[in-house]
Coordinates of C-alpha atoms and ligand atoms in Angstrom, one line a residue:
M129 CA -18.4 -6.3 -27.7
K130 CA -18.7 -5.9 -23.9
K131 CA -19.4 -2.4 -22.4
I132 CA -16.2 -0.8 -21.1
K133 CA -16.4 -0.4 -17.4
I134 CA -14.2 1.6 -15.0
S135 CA -13.3 0.2 -11.6
P136 CA -11.4 3.0 -9.7
S137 CA -8.9 1.7 -7.1
I138 CA -9.4 3.3 -3.7
L139 CA -5.7 2.7 -3.0
S140 CA -5.1 6.2 -4.4
A141 CA -8.0 7.7 -2.4
D142 CA -7.8 9.9 0.7
F143 CA -7.9 7.1 3.3
S144 CA -9.1 9.5 6.0
Q145 CA -12.3 10.1 3.8
L146 CA -12.9 6.7 2.3
G147 CA -16.7 6.8 2.7
N148 CA -16.9 10.2 0.9
E149 CA -14.3 9.1 -1.7
I150 CA -16.5 6.2 -2.7
K151 CA -19.5 8.5 -3.0
R152 CA -17.4 10.8 -5.2
L153 CA -16.6 7.8 -7.4
K154 CA -20.3 6.8 -7.6
D155 CA -21.3 10.4 -8.5
G156 CA -18.4 10.5 -11.0
G157 CA -19.8 7.5 -12.9
A158 CA -17.7 4.6 -11.7
D159 CA -19.1 1.2 -12.6
M160 CA -17.7 -0.5 -9.5
I161 CA -15.1 0.1 -6.7
H162 CA -11.7 -1.6 -6.9
V163 CA -10.7 -2.4 -3.3
D164 CA -7.0 -3.4 -3.0
V165 CA -6.5 -5.7 0.0
M166 CA -2.8 -6.2 0.9
D167 CA -1.4 -8.2 3.8
G168 CA 2.3 -7.2 3.9
H169 CA 3.1 -10.8 3.1
F170 CA 1.9 -11.6 -0.4
V171 CA 2.9 -8.0 -1.3
P172 CA 5.2 -5.6 0.6
N173 CA 2.3 -3.3 1.6
L174 CA -0.6 -3.4 4.1
T175 CA -4.0 -1.8 3.5
I176 CA -7.5 -2.7 4.7
G177 CA -9.4 -5.8 5.7
P178 CA -13.0 -7.0 6.3
P179 CA -14.0 -4.5 9.1
V180 CA -13.3 -1.5 6.9
I181 CA -14.9 -3.1 3.8
K182 CA -18.0 -3.9 6.0
A183 CA -18.2 -0.3 7.2
L184 CA -17.9 1.1 3.6
K185 CA -20.3 -1.4 2.1
K186 CA -23.0 -0.3 4.7
Q187 CA -22.9 3.2 3.2
S188 CA -22.7 2.3 -0.5
S189 CA -24.7 0.4 -3.1
M190 CA -21.7 0.2 -5.4
I191 CA -20.3 -3.2 -6.6
F192 CA -17.2 -3.9 -4.5
D193 CA -14.5 -5.4 -6.8
V194 CA -12.2 -6.8 -4.1
H195 CA -8.7 -7.7 -5.2
L196 CA -7.1 -10.0 -2.5
M197 CA -3.3 -9.6 -2.5
I198 CA -3.1 -11.9 0.5
S199 CA -1.7 -15.3 1.2
P200 CA -2.8 -17.8 2.3
V201 CA -6.1 -16.6 0.8
H202 CA -8.5 -19.6 1.1
K203 CA -9.2 -19.4 4.8
Y204 CA -10.1 -15.6 4.5
I205 CA -12.5 -15.8 1.5
K206 CA -15.6 -16.1 3.7
A207 CA -14.6 -13.1 5.8
Y208 CA -14.5 -10.9 2.6
S209 CA -17.7 -12.4 1.4
D210 CA -19.4 -11.6 4.7
A211 CA -17.9 -8.1 4.7
G212 CA -19.8 -7.4 1.4
A213 CA -17.4 -8.1 -1.4
D214 CA -19.3 -8.7 -4.7
I215 CA -16.4 -9.8 -6.8
I216 CA -13.6 -11.7 -5.0
T217 CA -10.3 -11.9 -7.0
I218 CA -7.5 -14.1 -5.8
H219 CA -4.0 -14.8 -7.0
P220 CA -3.2 -18.5 -8.0
E221 CA 0.1 -18.2 -6.1
A222 CA -1.8 -17.5 -2.9
T223 CA -3.7 -20.7 -2.6
D224 CA -2.7 -24.4 -2.4
N225 CA -5.7 -25.4 -4.4
L226 CA -7.0 -22.8 -6.9
K227 CA -9.9 -25.1 -7.9
L228 CA -11.2 -25.3 -4.3
S229 CA -10.8 -21.6 -3.7
I230 CA -12.7 -20.8 -6.9
L231 CA -15.5 -23.2 -5.8
K232 CA -15.5 -21.6 -2.3
I233 CA -16.2 -18.2 -3.8
K234 CA -18.9 -19.6 -6.1
E235 CA -20.5 -21.4 -3.1
L236 CA -20.8 -18.0 -1.4
N237 CA -22.6 -16.7 -4.5
K238 CA -19.9 -14.1 -5.3
K239 CA -18.3 -13.4 -8.7
V240 CA -14.9 -15.0 -8.8
G241 CA -11.8 -13.4 -10.4
V242 CA -8.3 -14.8 -10.8
S243 CA -5.4 -12.4 -11.1
L244 CA -2.2 -13.0 -13.1
N245 CA 0.9 -11.1 -12.2
P246 CA 3.0 -9.8 -15.1
E247 CA 5.3 -12.8 -15.0
T248 CA 2.5 -15.4 -14.6
K249 CA 1.4 -17.2 -17.8
V250 CA -2.2 -17.8 -18.9
D251 CA -1.5 -21.6 -18.8
V252 CA -1.8 -21.4 -15.0
I253 CA -5.6 -20.7 -15.2
L254 CA -6.5 -22.4 -18.5
E255 CA -8.4 -25.3 -16.9
H256 CA -10.4 -22.9 -14.7
L257 CA -11.6 -20.4 -17.3
D258 CA -15.0 -22.0 -17.7
K259 CA -15.6 -21.5 -13.9
I260 CA -14.6 -17.9 -13.4
D261 CA -16.3 -14.6 -14.0
L262 CA -13.2 -12.4 -14.4
V263 CA -9.5 -12.5 -15.2
L264 CA -7.5 -9.7 -13.7
I265 CA -4.4 -9.0 -15.7
M266 CA -1.8 -7.1 -13.6
S267 CA 0.1 -4.5 -15.7
V268 CA 2.3 -3.7 -12.7
N269 CA 3.8 -5.9 -10.0
P270 CA 1.2 -5.8 -7.2
G271 CA 1.7 -3.8 -4.0
F272 CA 1.5 -0.1 -4.9
G273 CA -0.4 2.5 -6.9
G274 CA 1.4 5.0 -9.2
Q275 CA 3.7 2.4 -10.9
K276 CA 4.7 2.3 -14.5
F277 CA 2.5 0.4 -17.0
I278 CA 4.1 -2.9 -18.3
P279 CA 3.0 -3.0 -22.0
E280 CA 4.1 -6.6 -22.5
V281 CA 1.0 -7.8 -20.6
L282 CA -1.1 -6.7 -23.5
N283 CA 0.0 -9.9 -25.4
K284 CA -1.5 -11.9 -22.5
I285 CA -4.8 -10.1 -22.9
K286 CA -4.8 -10.8 -26.7
E287 CA -4.1 -14.5 -26.0
L288 CA -6.9 -14.6 -23.4
K289 CA -9.3 -13.0 -25.8
K290 CA -8.5 -15.6 -28.5
I291 CA -9.1 -18.4 -26.0
Q292 CA -12.3 -16.8 -24.9
E293 CA -13.6 -16.6 -28.4
N294 CA -12.5 -20.2 -29.3
K295 CA -14.1 -21.7 -26.2
N296 CA -17.1 -19.4 -26.4
L297 CA -16.6 -18.2 -22.8
D298 CA -17.9 -15.0 -21.3
F299 CA -15.5 -13.9 -18.5
D300 CA -14.6 -10.2 -18.1
I301 CA -11.0 -9.2 -18.7
E302 CA -9.9 -6.5 -16.3
I303 CA -6.5 -4.8 -16.4
D304 CA -4.9 -3.3 -13.3
G305 CA -1.9 -1.0 -12.8
G306 CA -0.5 2.1 -14.4
I307 CA -3.6 2.7 -16.6
N308 CA -3.8 6.2 -17.9
F309 CA -5.1 8.3 -20.8
D310 CA -2.2 7.2 -23.0
N311 CA -2.6 3.4 -22.7
S312 CA -6.3 2.9 -21.9
K313 CA -7.2 2.7 -25.7
I314 CA -4.5 0.0 -26.4
A315 CA -5.7 -1.9 -23.4
I316 CA -9.3 -1.9 -24.6
E317 CA -8.2 -2.7 -28.2
A318 CA -6.2 -5.7 -26.8
G319 CA -9.4 -7.0 -25.2
A320 CA -9.8 -5.6 -21.7
N321 CA -13.3 -4.5 -20.9
I322 CA -12.8 -3.4 -17.3
L323 CA -10.1 -0.8 -16.5
V324 CA -8.8 -0.4 -13.0
S325 CA -7.2 3.0 -12.3
G326 CA -6.2 4.7 -9.1
T327 CA -3.6 7.5 -9.7
T328 CA -5.1 8.7 -13.0
I329 CA -8.6 8.9 -11.7
F330 CA -7.8 10.6 -8.4
K331 CA -4.9 12.8 -9.4
S332 CA -5.4 13.9 -13.0
N333 CA -7.2 17.1 -14.0
D334 CA -7.1 18.5 -10.4
G335 CA -8.9 15.3 -9.2
D336 CA -11.9 15.8 -11.5
I337 CA -13.1 12.2 -11.1
K338 CA -16.1 12.5 -13.5
K339 CA -13.8 13.9 -16.3
N340 CA -11.1 11.3 -15.7
I341 CA -13.5 8.4 -15.8
E342 CA -15.1 9.7 -19.0
L343 CA -11.7 10.3 -20.6
L344 CA -10.6 6.7 -19.8
K345 CA -13.8 5.3 -21.3
S346 CA -13.8 7.5 -24.3
K347 CA -10.3 6.6 -25.7
Ligands
DX5_671 C1 -1.6 -2.6 -7.2 C2 -3.1 -2.6 -7.2 C3 -3.7 -1.7 -8.3 C4 -3.3 -0.2 -8.1 C5 -3.7 0.6 -9.3 O1 -1.1 -3.7 -6.5 O2 -3.6 -3.9 -7.4 O3 -5.1 -1.8 -8.2 O4 -3.8 0.3 -7.0 O5 -3.3 1.9 -9.1 P1 -2.6 2.8 -10.3 O6 -3.8 3.0 -11.2 O7 -2.2 4.0 -9.6 O8 -1.5 2.0 -10.9
ZN672 ZN1 -5.8 -4.0 -7.7

């Protein structure tokens, strides 16, 4: 059984204090930092890019779990690698050749993640599962924090877990979107071992990050 890890999404952080917010997450026991990159094209929202990530990474030893909601994504992979991303997660719909994009991330010695939107089936990535380090299961449609959890995606996690066991593979299963104290347990029981959370971690219990991370893990 893999150790349950928490990857807080800084999309819900105070963007005027991102450096301090990342330090608060580290002090609060976060296992990594989930950085939501949005381009206003793949998703209807725009956040941060390589210069900001580079500046944040200079101040932090934390693992940067970078979720690229951008398209086309292939030509930007190196920029995020150079900026300091440790895990680079892409969406299959955002590249013309998923196999080449996966190989590009591996060539750069970064961990590679592939993200499935709620409507996207596991079949899309079956042939790549032996080459990737992480599958990011979206439990909301990407673009914004604070959305409602879509429970149907839990079946996808259970399906992935079975495939992982049958093929004796070791990728992490990360779930992202609407994770809170009421659904973190069922997400873990379904097979997720990394929980992304923004709103719950930054806004619950008067923003007590340490308490919120512990509560999510302990369910
Ligand atoms: C949505 C992002 C998620 C989101 C999670 O497109 O990928 O990481 O910020 O935020 P909450 O936990 O508020 O749903
Ligand atoms: Zn995300």
